[in-house]
Coordinates of C-alpha atoms and ligand atoms in Angstrom, one line a residue:
X53 CA 19.4 15.0 -49.7
X54 CA 15.7 14.4 -50.2
X55 CA 13.8 16.5 -52.9
X56 CA 10.5 16.5 -54.7
X57 CA 10.4 16.1 -58.4
X58 CA 7.6 16.4 -61.1
X59 CA 7.5 13.5 -63.5
X60 CA 5.4 12.8 -66.6
X61 CA 3.0 10.0 -65.5
X62 CA 0.9 9.7 -68.7
X63 CA 1.4 10.7 -72.3
X64 CA -1.2 13.4 -73.2
X65 CA -3.7 12.4 -75.9
X66 CA -4.5 16.0 -76.7
X67 CA -3.3 19.2 -75.0
X68 CA -1.3 18.3 -71.8
X69 CA -3.2 18.8 -68.5
X70 CA -2.1 18.7 -64.9
X71 CA -3.3 15.1 -64.7
X72 CA -0.4 14.0 -67.0
X73 CA 2.1 14.8 -64.2
X74 CA 2.7 13.6 -60.7
X75 CA 4.9 14.9 -57.8
X76 CA 7.2 12.4 -56.1
X77 CA 9.9 12.2 -53.4
X78 CA 13.4 11.5 -54.7
X79 CA 17.0 11.4 -53.5
X80 CA 19.7 13.7 -54.8
X81 CA 23.4 12.6 -54.9
X82 CA 26.3 14.7 -53.6
X83 CA 27.9 16.9 -56.3
X84 CA 31.1 15.6 -58.0
X85 CA 34.1 17.6 -59.1
X86 CA 33.0 20.7 -61.1
X87 CA 29.4 20.2 -60.0
X88 CA 27.1 22.0 -57.5
X89 CA 24.0 20.9 -55.6
X90 CA 21.4 23.6 -56.2
X91 CA 18.0 24.4 -54.7
X92 CA 15.3 25.6 -57.1
X93 CA 14.1 29.1 -56.5
X94 CA 12.2 29.9 -59.8
X95 CA 11.2 27.7 -62.7
X96 CA 10.2 29.3 -66.0
X97 CA 7.9 27.1 -68.0
X98 CA 7.8 27.1 -71.8
X99 CA 5.0 25.9 -74.0
X100 CA 7.4 24.4 -76.6
X101 CA 8.1 21.6 -74.2
X102 CA 4.6 20.2 -74.8
X103 CA 5.8 19.1 -78.3
X104 CA 8.3 16.7 -76.7
X105 CA 5.9 14.9 -74.3
X106 CA 5.8 11.3 -75.4
X107 CA 7.3 12.3 -78.8
X108 CA 10.7 12.9 -80.4
X109 CA 13.1 15.5 -79.3
X110 CA 13.3 19.0 -80.9
X111 CA 16.2 21.5 -81.3
X112 CA 15.4 22.5 -77.6
X113 CA 15.8 19.0 -76.0
X114 CA 15.1 15.3 -76.1
X115 CA 11.7 13.6 -76.1
X116 CA 10.1 13.2 -72.7
X117 CA 8.6 9.8 -71.7
X118 CA 6.6 8.4 -68.8
X119 CA 8.7 8.6 -65.6
X120 CA 11.0 11.4 -67.0
X121 CA 11.5 14.7 -65.2
X122 CA 11.4 17.6 -67.7
X123 CA 13.9 20.5 -67.4
X124 CA 13.3 24.3 -67.9
X125 CA 15.1 27.7 -67.4
X126 CA 15.5 28.4 -63.8
X127 CA 17.0 30.5 -61.0
X128 CA 18.7 28.3 -58.5
X129 CA 20.6 28.8 -55.2
X130 CA 23.8 26.9 -54.5
X131 CA 23.4 24.6 -51.5
X132 CA 26.7 22.7 -51.7
X133 CA 29.6 23.3 -54.1
X134 CA 32.4 21.1 -55.5
X135 CA 33.5 23.9 -57.9
X136 CA 35.7 26.8 -57.1
X137 CA 33.4 29.4 -58.9
X138 CA 30.5 28.8 -56.5
X139 CA 29.9 29.0 -52.8
X140 CA 26.7 28.1 -50.9
X141 CA 24.2 31.0 -51.1
X142 CA 25.2 32.0 -54.7
X143 CA 22.3 32.6 -57.0
X144 CA 22.6 31.5 -60.7
X145 CA 20.5 31.0 -63.8
X146 CA 20.6 27.9 -65.9
X147 CA 18.6 24.8 -66.9
X148 CA 17.1 22.8 -64.0
X149 CA 15.1 19.6 -63.8
X150 CA 11.6 20.1 -62.4
X151 CA 12.9 19.2 -58.9
X152 CA 13.3 21.2 -55.7
X153 CA 17.0 20.2 -55.7
X154 CA 19.4 18.8 -58.3
X155 CA 23.1 18.3 -59.0
X156 CA 24.2 20.4 -62.1
X157 CA 27.5 21.1 -63.8
X158 CA 28.9 24.4 -62.7
X159 CA 29.8 25.5 -66.2
X160 CA 26.1 25.3 -67.2
X161 CA 25.2 28.1 -64.6
X162 CA 25.6 31.9 -64.8
X163 CA 26.0 33.6 -61.5
X164 CA 23.6 36.6 -60.7
X165 CA 23.6 39.2 -57.9
X166 CA 23.2 37.5 -54.5
X167 CA 21.1 40.3 -53.2
X168 CA 18.4 39.9 -55.9
X169 CA 14.9 40.7 -54.7
X170 CA 11.9 38.4 -55.3
X171 CA 10.9 40.6 -58.3
X172 CA 14.5 40.4 -59.6
X173 CA 14.4 36.6 -59.5
X174 CA 11.2 36.6 -61.6
X175 CA 12.7 39.2 -64.0
X176 CA 15.7 36.9 -64.5
X177 CA 13.4 34.6 -66.4
X178 CA 11.6 37.3 -68.4
X179 CA 12.8 40.8 -69.2
X180 CA 16.3 40.3 -67.8
X181 CA 16.5 36.7 -69.2
X182 CA 16.7 35.0 -72.6
X183 CA 13.6 36.7 -74.1
X184 CA 14.8 40.1 -72.8
X185 CA 18.2 39.7 -74.4
X186 CA 16.6 38.6 -77.6
X187 CA 14.3 41.7 -77.8
X188 CA 17.2 44.0 -76.8
X189 CA 19.4 42.5 -79.5
X190 CA 16.7 42.9 -82.1
X191 CA 15.2 46.2 -81.1
X192 CA 18.2 48.2 -79.9
X193 CA 21.3 46.6 -81.6
X194 CA 19.9 45.4 -84.9
X195 CA 16.9 47.7 -85.3
X196 CA 18.7 50.8 -83.8
X197 CA 15.3 52.2 -82.7
X198 CA 15.2 56.0 -82.3
X199 CA 12.7 58.3 -80.7
X200 CA 11.6 59.4 -84.2
X201 CA 10.6 55.9 -85.2
X202 CA 7.1 54.6 -85.6
X203 CA 7.6 50.9 -84.7
X204 CA 5.3 47.9 -85.2
X205 CA 5.9 44.7 -83.2
X206 CA 4.1 41.5 -84.2
X207 CA 3.5 38.8 -81.5
X208 CA 3.7 41.8 -79.2
X209 CA 2.1 40.2 -76.2
X210 CA 4.4 37.2 -76.3
X211 CA 7.6 36.7 -74.3
X212 CA 9.9 38.4 -76.8
X213 CA 7.3 40.8 -78.2
X214 CA 6.3 42.2 -74.7
X215 CA 9.9 43.1 -74.1
X216 CA 10.5 44.5 -77.6
X217 CA 7.5 46.9 -77.1
X218 CA 8.7 48.1 -73.8
X219 CA 12.3 48.6 -75.0
X220 CA 11.2 50.7 -78.0
X221 CA 9.0 52.8 -75.6
X222 CA 11.9 53.2 -73.2
X223 CA 14.0 54.6 -76.1
X224 CA 11.2 57.1 -76.9
X225 CA 9.7 55.6 -80.1
X226 CA 5.9 55.4 -81.0
X227 CA 4.9 51.8 -80.8
X228 CA 2.1 49.8 -82.4
X229 CA 1.7 46.2 -81.0
X230 CA -0.1 43.4 -82.8
X231 CA -1.7 40.6 -80.7
X232 CA -4.3 37.9 -80.9
X233 CA -7.1 38.8 -78.4
X234 CA -8.9 41.8 -76.8
X235 CA -7.3 41.1 -73.4
X236 CA -3.8 41.1 -74.9
X237 CA -4.6 44.3 -76.8
X238 CA -5.6 45.9 -73.5
X239 CA -2.4 44.7 -71.8
X240 CA -0.3 46.2 -74.6
X241 CA -1.8 49.7 -74.2
X242 CA -2.6 49.7 -70.5
X243 CA 0.3 47.8 -69.0
X244 CA 3.2 47.9 -71.5
X245 CA 2.7 51.5 -72.8
X246 CA 2.1 50.8 -76.5
X247 CA 0.6 53.8 -78.2
X248 CA -1.7 51.7 -80.3
X249 CA -2.6 48.0 -80.5
X250 CA -4.2 45.8 -83.1
X251 CA -6.2 42.6 -82.6
X252 CA -5.0 40.5 -85.5
X253 CA -8.3 38.6 -85.7
X254 CA -10.3 41.8 -86.4
X255 CA -9.7 41.9 -90.2
X256 CA -7.1 41.7 -93.0
X257 CA -3.6 42.5 -91.5
X258 CA -2.8 45.2 -94.0
X259 CA -6.1 47.1 -93.5
X260 CA -5.6 46.9 -89.7
X261 CA -2.0 48.2 -89.9
X262 CA -2.9 51.0 -92.3
X263 CA -5.7 52.2 -90.0
X264 CA -3.4 52.0 -86.9
X265 CA -0.5 53.7 -88.8
X266 CA -1.9 56.3 -91.2
X267 CA 1.6 58.0 -91.2
X268 CA 3.3 54.6 -92.1
X269 CA 5.9 52.7 -90.0
X270 CA 9.6 53.1 -90.0
X271 CA 10.7 49.9 -88.2
X272 CA 8.9 46.5 -88.1
X273 CA 10.0 44.0 -85.5
X274 CA 8.8 40.6 -86.8
X275 CA 8.1 37.6 -84.5
X276 CA 5.7 35.8 -86.7
X277 CA 6.3 36.2 -90.5
X278 CA 3.4 35.4 -92.9
X279 CA 0.5 37.8 -93.3
X280 CA 1.9 40.3 -90.7
X281 CA 5.3 40.6 -92.5
X282 CA 3.5 41.1 -95.8
X283 CA 1.3 43.8 -94.3
X284 CA 4.4 45.6 -92.9
X285 CA 6.1 45.6 -96.3
X286 CA 3.0 47.5 -97.6
X287 CA 3.0 50.0 -94.8
X288 CA 6.7 50.7 -94.3
X289 CA 7.9 54.2 -95.2
X290 CA 10.7 54.8 -97.7
X291 CA 14.0 53.7 -96.2
X292 CA 12.2 51.6 -93.6
X293 CA 13.8 48.7 -91.6
X294 CA 12.7 45.2 -90.8
X295 CA 14.1 43.1 -88.0
X296 CA 13.4 39.4 -88.4
X297 CA 13.3 37.7 -85.0
X298 CA 11.0 34.8 -85.6
X299 CA 8.4 33.2 -87.9
X300 CA 6.0 31.3 -85.7
X301 CA 3.2 31.5 -88.2
X302 CA 5.3 29.4 -90.6
X303 CA 4.0 31.7 -93.4
X304 CA 7.3 33.3 -94.4
X305 CA 9.1 30.1 -95.3
X306 CA 10.2 29.1 -98.8
X307 CA 7.7 31.3 -100.7
X308 CA 8.4 34.6 -99.1
X309 CA 6.0 37.6 -99.1
X310 CA 4.1 38.2 -102.3
X311 CA 5.0 41.9 -102.2
X312 CA 8.7 41.4 -101.7
X313 CA 9.4 43.9 -104.5
X314 CA 8.5 46.7 -102.1
X315 CA 11.9 46.1 -100.6
X316 CA 13.3 47.6 -103.9
X317 CA 10.7 50.4 -104.4
X318 CA 10.8 51.5 -100.7
X319 CA 14.6 50.9 -100.1
X320 CA 13.7 48.7 -97.2
X321 CA 16.5 47.1 -95.1
X322 CA 15.8 43.6 -93.8
X323 CA 18.0 42.0 -91.2
X324 CA 17.7 38.8 -89.2
X325 CA 19.6 37.9 -86.1
X326 CA 20.3 35.0 -83.7
X327 CA 20.6 36.0 -80.0
X328 CA 23.2 33.4 -79.2
X329 CA 25.6 35.3 -81.6
X330 CA 25.3 38.4 -79.4
X331 CA 26.5 37.3 -76.0
X332 CA 28.8 40.4 -76.1
X333 CA 25.7 42.6 -75.6
X334 CA 24.7 41.0 -72.2
X335 CA 26.6 43.4 -70.0
X336 CA 25.1 46.5 -71.7
X337 CA 21.6 44.8 -71.8
X338 CA 21.7 44.0 -68.1
X339 CA 22.9 47.5 -67.2
X340 CA 20.4 49.4 -69.3
X341 CA 17.3 47.2 -68.7
X342 CA 18.2 46.9 -65.0
X343 CA 18.1 50.7 -64.9
X344 CA 14.8 50.9 -66.8
X345 CA 13.4 48.3 -64.3
X346 CA 14.5 50.4 -61.3
X347 CA 13.0 53.5 -62.9
X348 CA 9.7 51.6 -63.5
X349 CA 10.0 52.3 -67.3
X350 CA 9.7 48.6 -68.0
X351 CA 8.3 45.6 -66.1
X352 CA 8.4 41.8 -66.0
X353 CA 5.2 40.2 -67.4
X354 CA 4.7 36.9 -65.6
X355 CA 2.2 34.8 -63.5
X356 CA 3.6 33.1 -60.4
X357 CA 2.5 29.8 -58.9
X358 CA 3.8 29.0 -55.4
X359 CA 5.3 25.6 -54.7
X360 CA 6.7 22.7 -56.7
X361 CA 3.4 20.8 -56.3
X362 CA 1.8 23.5 -58.5
X363 CA 4.0 22.8 -61.5
X364 CA 1.4 20.6 -63.2
X365 CA -1.3 23.2 -62.8
X366 CA 1.0 26.0 -63.9
X367 CA 1.9 24.0 -67.1
X368 CA -1.7 23.4 -67.9
X369 CA -2.5 27.1 -67.5
X370 CA 0.4 28.0 -69.8
X371 CA -1.0 25.7 -72.5
X372 CA -4.6 26.9 -72.1
X373 CA -3.5 30.5 -72.2
X374 CA -5.3 31.4 -68.9
X375 CA -2.2 33.2 -67.5
X376 CA -0.4 36.2 -68.8
X377 CA 3.3 36.6 -69.6
X378 CA 5.8 33.9 -68.6
X379 CA 4.5 31.2 -66.2
X380 CA 6.9 31.0 -63.2
X381 CA 6.8 28.5 -60.3
X382 CA 8.4 29.9 -57.1
X383 CA 10.0 27.6 -54.5
X384 CA 11.3 28.9 -51.1
X385 CA 15.0 29.0 -50.2
X386 CA 16.2 25.6 -48.8
X387 CA 19.3 27.1 -47.0
X388 CA 19.2 26.4 -43.3
Ligands
NAP599 N1 16.1 35.3 -83.3 C1 16.4 34.8 -82.1 O1 17.5 34.7 -81.7 C2 15.2 34.3 -81.3 C3 15.4 34.0 -79.9 C4 14.3 33.6 -79.2 C5 13.0 33.5 -79.8 N2 12.9 33.8 -81.2 C6 11.6 33.7 -81.9 O2 10.9 34.8 -81.4 C7 9.5 34.6 -81.6 C8 8.7 34.9 -80.4 O3 9.2 34.1 -79.3 P1 8.3 34.1 -77.9 O4 9.1 33.2 -77.0 O5 8.0 35.5 -77.6 O6 7.0 33.3 -78.3 P2 5.6 33.4 -77.8 O7 5.6 34.0 -76.4 O8 4.9 32.1 -78.0 O9 5.0 34.6 -78.7 C9 4.7 34.4 -80.0 C10 3.4 35.0 -80.4 O10 3.1 34.9 -81.7 C11 1.7 35.0 -81.9 N3 1.3 34.0 -83.0 C12 1.3 32.7 -82.9 N4 0.9 32.2 -84.1 C13 0.7 33.2 -84.9 C14 0.3 33.4 -86.3 N5 0.0 32.3 -87.0 N6 0.2 34.6 -86.8 C15 0.5 35.7 -86.1 N7 0.9 35.6 -84.8 C16 1.0 34.4 -84.2 C17 1.0 34.6 -80.6 O11 0.4 35.8 -80.2 P3 -1.0 36.3 -80.5 O12 -1.9 35.1 -80.7 O13 -1.3 37.2 -79.4 O14 -0.9 37.1 -81.8 C18 2.2 34.4 -79.7 O15 2.0 35.0 -78.4 C19 9.4 33.1 -82.0 O16 9.3 33.0 -83.4 C20 10.8 32.5 -81.6 O17 11.1 31.4 -82.3 C21 14.0 34.2 -81.9

């Protein structure tokens, strides 16, 4: 079968741009035993992939050289199957190369509802996908958020943070989001329902958080570490809780927060988690978040580009921050 694939054509010298990629015709083989031939329906791009272009691999995959076809999270549709779990027309999520069609191992795919709407397909890469399950695990299972809680979320406009804000709101809590621009702050309050939002560039983190939470906070959901974590440890109420999801700022590494003793004085509980250890929560997560989506209590935050030939442009927009939420490329069904 013929397909179109997106390859790296030149190693970026600075930030990657659309010119570093090209779209080419290619041939896909028939699936072998235990494999399926899938057509791409949605491709979810991730900025972390930029670190692998022309360089070494990271924990998320190998280095990507000239002529290579990168791979990302995707929703795919089975076109031909040599595996008893799948029949043509099945929809699934998994990793797919940046190609309109590919042969993949069936055990790397997770089947989803065949009747999924266009919006459902996008949500499978956002609020109902990996970032959604991460936020659900951290906010609902580890953080045990309650309607009485005043919650602060750092990195609140990012993939995980935007879900964490919405899940805390859906459970009735008061939510303060921290983000890095005026546009993101507006999105937090206007689109995601946050009660208050902080632009982290507007002053010292602790002053901004104190002003936004004069009554203190009960639960801090941390995506970034560093200065934001330190500010939260100053503003948390007695018996407060901290959920450590990530540390993108790199600032809460070996040294730890200077005010760590507040954990003693304020009887603060700090708990980290790894989403892959909580696969058992997936059914409950899909059921509860699926219901919130149907009730319009939560939404998928994404920007869609139509067509595989727009992958290079979509990737550039992801890196330059000109799109909001997850950047998704949509490809029409290839079933006759
Ligand atoms: N524990 C787990 O199982 C698990 C699973 C998945 C992801 N994670 C972690 O969760 C975190 C969020 O992931 P994501 O996919 O949502 O990432 P993301 O979309 O890139 O969001 C991270 C946000 O952090 C903010 N940020 C970046 N540098 C910062 C700094 N120096 N200080 C303060 N804020 C900064 C940025 O927002 P602003 O510029 O708007 O502030 C960015 O939007 C990451 O640390 C990731 O590693 C953990």
